[in-house]
């Protein structure tokens, strides 16, 4: 064999006696077939078969299966981000002339997707009160094909009555999708409450280290999975097995990370209610959070993210006061090992449940730093708000 050929053809090595706890990272674009007939009939392998690297490798399929099991679903598809998960879901079920209902507290890029992309393609949207519950039935008309939920809202934390909304939509033959990133399937399982699409930004708790972008869509109906895969295929969207490998590593510690940081977050939320500059603490486990009763009924526990409503007289001092933090990083996203803090501007986006423009909003994500040192760091921010 010529050296040039040896450079291309990998020698076979024995795997006998080698067993690893880690999932192998299989990278592939080309999938090799046994013979021409096998290649010609590759479509018969179906959505669960391997036909081309874009459509999945054993690494991505392992992550899909793990997410599916956690959600109690039938299948999961992976996409490059949480926002992509929302967009792909909407593109899979909506066509010109259809309408999607979105909650007023929805993740801002979803609102922009509806207003700036779907609308120009003949797909309408209407905004509803996230606390509407079964009253969503009054907003459903013949054009409504999807009701979107996000519970709780990632900034203002309203907890939606997911079962009531899902029942009302299903009674009218309308699909529902829920962004479940705040809770993860460890704390809330949308499919078990009647939702059709459970969406996660795996970027956050599953990845767990602020170093990957990935999203998932889990369904309990194989027909819905087929619709999702058709959109992914025609748009040429796939995910990297390297990202999936990082997610597979991160998911192993997700339970202990969320339990610890969630406990610390709740303790902080309770203590922060007495802070002079804080008007309200928006943490679903506290009565001051809209939808608290629903949270207590439906969720296993609280996660690591909550918000502070800053009194009007201190709102102008938020940005300067953030300059006093040392451990909290100022940034978007959440679910990693590092604690985050960020001012949130929600006034312009609210339509149905207006936000008081005089009040400030600051979102916290609690990480894995020592709680006493984190509290001291947060106290520097709070002291600076009051001191001016």
Short mmCIF file of C-alpha atoms in Angstrom, two decimals:
data_model
loop_
_atom_site.label_atom_id
_atom_site.label_comp_id
_atom_site.label_asym_id
_atom_site.label_seq_id
_atom_site.Cartn_x
_atom_site.Cartn_y
_atom_site.Cartn_z
CA UNK A 1 0.00 0.00 0.00
CA UNK A 2 1.36 3.40 -1.01
CA UNK A 3 2.01 5.94 1.74
CA UNK A 4 -0.57 8.29 0.26
CA UNK A 5 -3.17 5.56 0.56
CA UNK A 6 -2.04 4.77 4.10
CA UNK A 7 -2.67 8.43 4.95
CA UNK A 8 -6.31 8.03 3.94
CA UNK A 9 -7.17 4.48 4.96
CA UNK A 10 -7.29 4.06 8.73
CA UNK A 11 -6.04 0.75 10.11
CA UNK A 12 -8.47 -1.40 12.06
CA UNK A 13 -7.67 -1.66 15.76
CA UNK A 14 -9.22 -3.90 18.34
CA UNK A 15 -11.84 -2.50 20.70
CA UNK A 16 -11.75 -5.62 22.86
CA UNK A 17 -11.43 -4.71 26.53
CA UNK A 18 -12.17 -1.03 25.91
CA UNK A 19 -15.28 0.26 27.63
CA UNK A 20 -15.67 3.96 28.38
CA UNK A 21 -18.26 5.80 30.42
CA UNK A 22 -18.12 8.67 27.92
CA UNK A 23 -20.25 8.72 24.78
CA UNK A 24 -17.96 8.67 21.72
CA UNK A 25 -17.98 11.76 19.53
CA UNK A 26 -18.82 10.55 16.05
CA UNK A 27 -18.09 13.18 13.40
CA UNK A 28 -19.33 12.52 9.90
CA UNK A 29 -20.64 14.13 6.79
CA UNK A 30 -20.52 11.05 4.55
CA UNK A 31 -22.20 7.85 5.71
CA UNK A 32 -20.71 4.80 3.97
CA UNK A 33 -22.97 2.10 2.51
CA UNK A 34 -22.24 -1.59 2.02
CA UNK A 35 -23.08 -1.69 -1.68
CA UNK A 36 -24.84 0.28 -4.46
CA UNK A 37 -28.21 -1.28 -3.65
CA UNK A 38 -27.90 -0.22 -0.02
CA UNK A 39 -27.05 3.30 -1.15
CA UNK A 40 -29.96 3.44 -3.62
CA UNK A 41 -32.40 2.37 -0.92
CA UNK A 42 -31.10 4.69 1.78
CA UNK A 43 -34.42 6.55 2.06
CA UNK A 44 -35.98 3.35 3.37
CA UNK A 45 -33.86 3.67 6.49
CA UNK A 46 -36.37 6.26 7.69
CA UNK A 47 -35.92 9.06 10.15
CA UNK A 48 -34.27 6.79 12.69
CA UNK A 49 -31.67 5.48 10.24
CA UNK A 50 -28.31 6.97 9.34
CA UNK A 51 -28.14 8.41 5.83
CA UNK A 52 -26.00 11.55 6.00
CA UNK A 53 -24.12 13.27 8.79
CA UNK A 54 -26.39 16.33 8.63
CA UNK A 55 -29.28 14.17 9.81
CA UNK A 56 -27.55 12.70 12.83
CA UNK A 57 -24.75 10.51 14.16
CA UNK A 58 -24.74 8.16 17.16
CA UNK A 59 -23.55 11.07 19.31
CA UNK A 60 -26.48 13.35 18.46
CA UNK A 61 -28.93 10.43 18.61
CA UNK A 62 -27.76 9.59 22.14
CA UNK A 63 -28.48 13.14 23.30
CA UNK A 64 -31.85 13.10 21.53
CA UNK A 65 -32.77 9.86 23.28
CA UNK A 66 -31.70 11.20 26.66
CA UNK A 67 -33.75 14.40 26.30
CA UNK A 68 -36.71 12.36 25.05
CA UNK A 69 -36.56 10.11 28.11
CA UNK A 70 -36.41 13.07 30.48
CA UNK A 71 -39.47 14.64 28.84
CA UNK A 72 -41.39 11.39 28.57
CA UNK A 73 -41.81 11.95 24.83
CA UNK A 74 -41.53 9.92 21.64
CA UNK A 75 -38.73 11.70 19.80
CA UNK A 76 -36.48 14.76 20.07
CA UNK A 77 -34.79 16.76 17.34
CA UNK A 78 -31.72 18.88 17.97
CA UNK A 79 -31.21 22.34 16.50
CA UNK A 80 -28.43 24.93 16.79
CA UNK A 81 -30.02 27.07 19.55
CA UNK A 82 -33.09 27.62 21.69
CA UNK A 83 -34.32 30.34 19.36
CA UNK A 84 -33.89 27.95 16.43
CA UNK A 85 -36.06 25.45 18.31
CA UNK A 86 -38.88 28.00 18.51
CA UNK A 87 -38.47 29.07 14.88
CA UNK A 88 -38.34 25.52 13.50
CA UNK A 89 -41.44 24.55 15.46
CA UNK A 90 -43.38 27.50 14.06
CA UNK A 91 -42.16 26.91 10.52
CA UNK A 92 -43.17 23.26 10.76
CA UNK A 93 -46.82 23.91 11.62
CA UNK A 94 -47.68 27.37 10.27
CA UNK A 95 -48.43 28.39 6.71
CA UNK A 96 -49.68 31.61 5.08
CA UNK A 97 -53.07 32.56 6.48
CA UNK A 98 -52.42 30.94 9.86
CA UNK A 99 -52.11 32.69 13.21
CA UNK A 100 -49.94 31.94 16.23
CA UNK A 101 -50.75 33.26 19.71
CA UNK A 102 -47.76 34.33 21.82
CA UNK A 103 -47.65 35.47 25.46
CA UNK A 104 -46.81 39.07 26.29
CA UNK A 105 -43.76 38.03 28.31
CA UNK A 106 -42.28 35.94 25.50
CA UNK A 107 -38.51 35.90 24.85
CA UNK A 108 -38.04 39.05 22.71
CA UNK A 109 -36.48 37.32 19.67
CA UNK A 110 -39.65 35.20 19.39
CA UNK A 111 -41.75 38.35 19.17
CA UNK A 112 -39.38 39.67 16.54
CA UNK A 113 -39.58 36.38 14.63
CA UNK A 114 -43.35 36.71 14.47
CA UNK A 115 -43.45 40.43 13.65
CA UNK A 116 -40.51 40.69 11.26
CA UNK A 117 -40.25 37.30 9.57
CA UNK A 118 -43.48 35.35 9.77
CA UNK A 119 -45.71 38.37 9.17
CA UNK A 120 -44.05 39.19 5.86
CA UNK A 121 -44.75 35.63 4.77
CA UNK A 122 -48.46 35.80 5.51
CA UNK A 123 -48.41 34.28 9.00
CA UNK A 124 -50.09 36.45 11.63
CA UNK A 125 -49.58 36.58 15.37
CA UNK A 126 -51.54 37.92 18.29
CA UNK A 127 -50.24 38.65 21.78
CA UNK A 128 -52.11 37.40 24.83
CA UNK A 129 -51.95 37.91 28.58
CA UNK A 130 -49.65 35.17 29.94
CA UNK A 131 -51.97 34.78 32.94
CA UNK A 132 -55.06 34.19 30.80
CA UNK A 133 -55.32 30.47 31.57
CA UNK A 134 -58.39 28.77 30.12
CA UNK A 135 -59.51 32.16 28.81
CA UNK A 136 -57.21 31.54 25.85
CA UNK A 137 -60.22 29.80 24.27
CA UNK A 138 -61.80 33.19 23.60
CA UNK A 139 -58.80 34.20 21.46
CA UNK A 140 -58.74 31.09 19.29
CA UNK A 141 -60.38 31.49 15.90
CA UNK A 142 -60.38 29.51 12.68
CA UNK A 143 -56.97 30.85 11.67
CA UNK A 144 -55.26 29.90 14.94
CA UNK A 145 -52.99 26.90 14.47
CA UNK A 146 -50.50 27.26 17.35
CA UNK A 147 -50.51 28.66 20.88
CA UNK A 148 -47.04 29.41 22.21
CA UNK A 149 -46.22 29.34 25.91
CA UNK A 150 -43.20 30.31 27.98
CA UNK A 151 -43.53 29.45 31.63
CA UNK A 152 -42.28 31.26 33.53
CA UNK A 153 -41.30 34.23 31.41
CA UNK A 154 -37.52 34.52 31.37
CA UNK A 155 -37.54 38.15 32.53
CA UNK A 156 -40.73 38.99 34.35
CA UNK A 157 -41.35 35.44 35.59
CA UNK A 158 -45.12 35.13 35.15
CA UNK A 159 -46.06 31.46 35.52
CA UNK A 160 -48.62 30.28 32.98
CA UNK A 161 -51.41 27.79 33.58
CA UNK A 162 -50.00 25.39 31.02
CA UNK A 163 -52.53 22.55 31.54
CA UNK A 164 -55.52 24.91 31.19
CA UNK A 165 -54.14 26.53 28.04
CA UNK A 166 -53.22 23.17 26.52
CA UNK A 167 -56.71 21.77 27.21
CA UNK A 168 -58.43 24.78 25.71
CA UNK A 169 -56.26 24.66 22.60
CA UNK A 170 -56.63 20.92 22.12
CA UNK A 171 -60.40 21.19 22.40
CA UNK A 172 -60.28 23.49 19.36
CA UNK A 173 -57.79 21.32 17.46
CA UNK A 174 -54.94 23.79 17.98
CA UNK A 175 -51.36 22.76 18.73
CA UNK A 176 -49.34 24.10 21.64
CA UNK A 177 -45.62 24.62 22.17
CA UNK A 178 -43.86 25.53 25.41
CA UNK A 179 -40.44 27.03 25.99
CA UNK A 180 -39.44 25.06 29.08
CA UNK A 181 -35.86 26.31 29.40
CA UNK A 182 -36.29 27.90 32.84
CA UNK A 183 -37.42 24.66 34.44
CA UNK A 184 -35.81 21.97 32.28
CA UNK A 185 -37.53 18.58 32.24
CA UNK A 186 -36.22 17.97 35.76
CA UNK A 187 -38.68 20.50 37.23
CA UNK A 188 -41.55 20.55 34.72
CA UNK A 189 -42.55 18.28 31.86
CA UNK A 190 -44.81 20.12 29.37
CA UNK A 191 -45.80 17.01 27.42
CA UNK A 192 -47.25 15.49 30.58
CA UNK A 193 -49.47 18.57 30.88
CA UNK A 194 -50.92 18.29 27.38
CA UNK A 195 -48.41 20.36 25.35
CA UNK A 196 -47.44 19.16 21.86
CA UNK A 197 -43.93 20.65 21.55
CA UNK A 198 -41.53 20.94 24.51
CA UNK A 199 -38.71 23.30 23.59
CA UNK A 200 -35.44 23.73 25.48
CA UNK A 201 -32.38 25.90 25.04
CA UNK A 202 -29.81 23.22 25.86
CA UNK A 203 -27.33 26.09 25.84
CA UNK A 204 -28.29 26.70 29.45
CA UNK A 205 -28.77 23.97 32.09
CA UNK A 206 -27.91 21.00 29.90
CA UNK A 207 -24.68 22.53 28.62
CA UNK A 208 -24.08 23.99 32.04
CA UNK A 209 -20.79 25.76 31.36
CA UNK A 210 -21.65 28.72 29.11
CA UNK A 211 -19.65 27.28 26.22
CA UNK A 212 -22.11 25.80 23.73
CA UNK A 213 -25.21 26.71 21.73
CA UNK A 214 -27.85 24.04 21.22
CA UNK A 215 -31.61 23.58 21.30
CA UNK A 216 -34.10 20.73 21.36
CA UNK A 217 -37.72 20.07 20.42
CA UNK A 218 -39.42 17.04 22.00
CA UNK A 219 -42.76 15.67 20.86
CA UNK A 220 -45.09 12.87 21.82
CA UNK A 221 -46.35 12.35 18.27
CA UNK A 222 -44.25 10.87 15.47
CA UNK A 223 -46.16 12.88 12.88
CA UNK A 224 -45.01 16.10 14.50
CA UNK A 225 -41.46 14.80 14.54
CA UNK A 226 -41.71 14.10 10.80
CA UNK A 227 -42.89 17.67 10.17
CA UNK A 228 -39.93 19.03 12.13
CA UNK A 229 -37.43 16.82 10.29
CA UNK A 230 -38.81 17.89 6.93
CA UNK A 231 -38.15 21.55 7.75
CA UNK A 232 -34.67 20.79 9.04
CA UNK A 233 -33.88 18.79 5.93
CA UNK A 234 -35.07 21.32 3.39
CA UNK A 235 -33.25 24.15 5.21
CA UNK A 236 -30.11 22.07 5.63
CA UNK A 237 -29.99 22.53 9.40
CA UNK A 238 -28.06 20.13 11.60
CA UNK A 239 -25.99 20.23 14.76
CA UNK A 240 -22.36 19.46 15.47
CA UNK A 241 -21.60 16.20 17.28
CA UNK A 242 -19.01 18.16 19.23
CA UNK A 243 -21.72 20.39 20.66
CA UNK A 244 -23.81 17.32 21.41
CA UNK A 245 -20.84 15.74 23.19
CA UNK A 246 -20.46 18.79 25.42
CA UNK A 247 -24.19 18.63 26.18
CA UNK A 248 -23.93 14.93 27.02
CA UNK A 249 -21.15 15.73 29.46
CA UNK A 250 -23.03 18.66 30.97
CA UNK A 251 -26.33 16.83 31.41
CA UNK A 252 -24.68 14.34 33.77
CA UNK A 253 -24.30 17.04 36.43
CA UNK A 254 -27.42 19.04 35.59
CA UNK A 255 -29.41 17.60 38.49
CA UNK A 256 -26.91 18.47 41.22
CA UNK A 257 -26.11 21.86 39.73
CA UNK A 258 -29.75 22.87 39.50
CA UNK A 259 -30.57 21.56 42.96
CA UNK A 260 -27.74 23.50 44.59
CA UNK A 261 -28.13 26.74 42.68
CA UNK A 262 -31.91 26.57 42.89
CA UNK A 263 -31.75 26.27 46.66
CA UNK A 264 -29.35 29.22 46.93
CA UNK A 265 -31.48 31.28 44.52
CA UNK A 266 -34.58 30.74 46.63
CA UNK A 267 -32.74 31.69 49.83
CA UNK A 268 -31.48 34.86 48.16
CA UNK A 269 -34.94 35.67 46.80
CA UNK A 270 -36.45 35.43 50.27
CA UNK A 271 -33.76 37.64 51.82
CA UNK A 272 -33.94 40.21 49.02
CA UNK A 273 -37.56 41.00 49.82
CA UNK A 274 -36.27 43.15 52.68
CA UNK A 275 -33.76 45.11 50.58
CA UNK A 276 -34.55 48.88 50.69
CA UNK A 277 -34.22 49.36 46.93
CA UNK A 278 -36.33 46.32 45.99
CA UNK A 279 -40.04 46.78 45.35
CA UNK A 280 -40.78 43.11 44.58
CA UNK A 281 -38.93 39.87 44.08
CA UNK A 282 -40.16 37.92 41.05
CA UNK A 283 -39.35 34.34 41.99
CA UNK A 284 -42.03 31.75 41.20
CA UNK A 285 -41.72 30.17 44.66
CA UNK A 286 -42.68 33.47 46.33
CA UNK A 287 -46.27 34.79 46.60
CA UNK A 288 -45.09 38.10 45.08
CA UNK A 289 -44.60 36.40 41.69
CA UNK A 290 -47.61 36.34 39.32
CA UNK A 291 -48.74 32.76 38.90
CA UNK A 292 -47.19 31.55 42.15
CA UNK A 293 -50.18 29.30 42.90
CA UNK A 294 -49.79 27.57 39.54
CA UNK A 295 -46.09 27.12 40.15
CA UNK A 296 -46.78 25.50 43.53
CA UNK A 297 -49.27 23.16 41.87
CA UNK A 298 -47.34 22.10 38.77
CA UNK A 299 -43.58 22.46 39.32
CA UNK A 300 -41.32 20.12 41.24
CA UNK A 301 -39.05 22.96 42.42
CA UNK A 302 -37.61 26.30 41.32
CA UNK A 303 -34.55 26.80 39.15
CA UNK A 304 -31.76 29.32 39.43
CA UNK A 305 -33.17 32.41 37.69
CA UNK A 306 -35.31 35.17 39.18
CA UNK A 307 -35.72 38.93 38.93
CA UNK A 308 -35.75 42.00 41.15
CA UNK A 309 -38.14 44.88 40.59
CA UNK A 310 -36.27 48.01 41.59
CA UNK A 311 -38.19 50.91 43.13
CA UNK A 312 -38.62 53.92 40.81
CA UNK A 313 -36.45 56.22 42.91
CA UNK A 314 -33.48 53.88 42.44
CA UNK A 315 -33.97 52.81 38.82
CA UNK A 316 -31.59 55.39 37.34
CA UNK A 317 -28.82 54.03 39.55
CA UNK A 318 -28.99 50.44 38.30
CA UNK A 319 -26.25 50.64 35.67
CA UNK A 320 -23.74 52.53 37.84
CA UNK A 321 -24.46 50.19 40.76
CA UNK A 322 -23.72 47.15 38.60
CA UNK A 323 -20.18 48.44 38.34
CA UNK A 324 -19.67 47.39 41.97
CA UNK A 325 -20.15 43.64 41.45
CA UNK A 326 -17.06 41.44 41.34
CA UNK A 327 -18.31 37.86 41.17
CA UNK A 328 -21.57 38.28 39.23
CA UNK A 329 -20.81 38.62 35.53
CA UNK A 330 -22.98 40.96 33.49
CA UNK A 331 -24.36 38.93 30.63
CA UNK A 332 -27.26 37.16 28.98
CA UNK A 333 -28.23 33.50 29.21
CA UNK A 334 -28.11 31.44 32.40
CA UNK A 335 -27.64 27.91 33.69
CA UNK A 336 -23.85 27.89 33.80
CA UNK A 337 -21.44 27.64 36.70
CA UNK A 338 -20.93 31.41 36.84
CA UNK A 339 -23.51 33.70 38.44
CA UNK A 340 -24.95 36.36 36.13
CA UNK A 341 -26.74 39.65 36.59
CA UNK A 342 -28.30 41.85 33.93
CA UNK A 343 -30.65 44.84 33.68
CA UNK A 344 -33.74 43.98 31.66
CA UNK A 345 -35.66 46.44 29.48
CA UNK A 346 -39.14 45.03 28.90
CA UNK A 347 -41.24 48.20 28.59
CA UNK A 348 -41.15 48.52 24.80
CA UNK A 349 -42.15 44.91 24.16
CA UNK A 350 -45.16 44.70 26.45
CA UNK A 351 -48.55 45.03 24.77
CA UNK A 352 -51.26 43.36 26.86
CA UNK A 353 -49.79 43.55 30.36
CA UNK A 354 -47.85 46.84 30.34
CA UNK A 355 -44.77 47.17 32.50
CA UNK A 356 -44.42 50.22 34.74
CA UNK A 357 -41.69 52.21 33.00
CA UNK A 358 -40.71 53.86 36.27
CA UNK A 359 -39.65 50.53 37.79
CA UNK A 360 -36.40 48.82 36.95
CA UNK A 361 -35.88 45.12 36.39
CA UNK A 362 -32.73 43.17 37.15
CA UNK A 363 -32.41 39.45 36.42
CA UNK A 364 -30.16 37.15 38.43
CA UNK A 365 -28.85 33.69 37.62
CA UNK A 366 -27.20 31.93 40.54
CA UNK A 367 -24.18 29.77 39.79
CA UNK A 368 -21.84 27.61 41.84
CA UNK A 369 -19.75 30.19 43.69
CA UNK A 370 -19.70 30.10 47.48
CA UNK A 371 -23.09 31.48 48.59
CA UNK A 372 -21.71 33.79 51.28
CA UNK A 373 -19.34 35.45 48.85
CA UNK A 374 -22.11 35.75 46.27
CA UNK A 375 -24.35 37.44 48.81
CA UNK A 376 -21.60 39.89 49.71
CA UNK A 377 -21.16 40.70 46.03
CA UNK A 378 -24.90 41.22 45.55
CA UNK A 379 -24.95 43.40 48.66
CA UNK A 380 -22.41 45.71 47.05
CA UNK A 381 -24.83 46.24 44.19
CA UNK A 382 -27.78 46.84 46.54
CA UNK A 383 -25.79 49.20 48.76
CA UNK A 384 -24.69 51.19 45.72
CA UNK A 385 -28.33 51.54 44.63
CA UNK A 386 -29.28 53.12 47.92
CA UNK A 387 -26.12 55.18 48.36
CA UNK A 388 -26.43 56.74 44.93
#
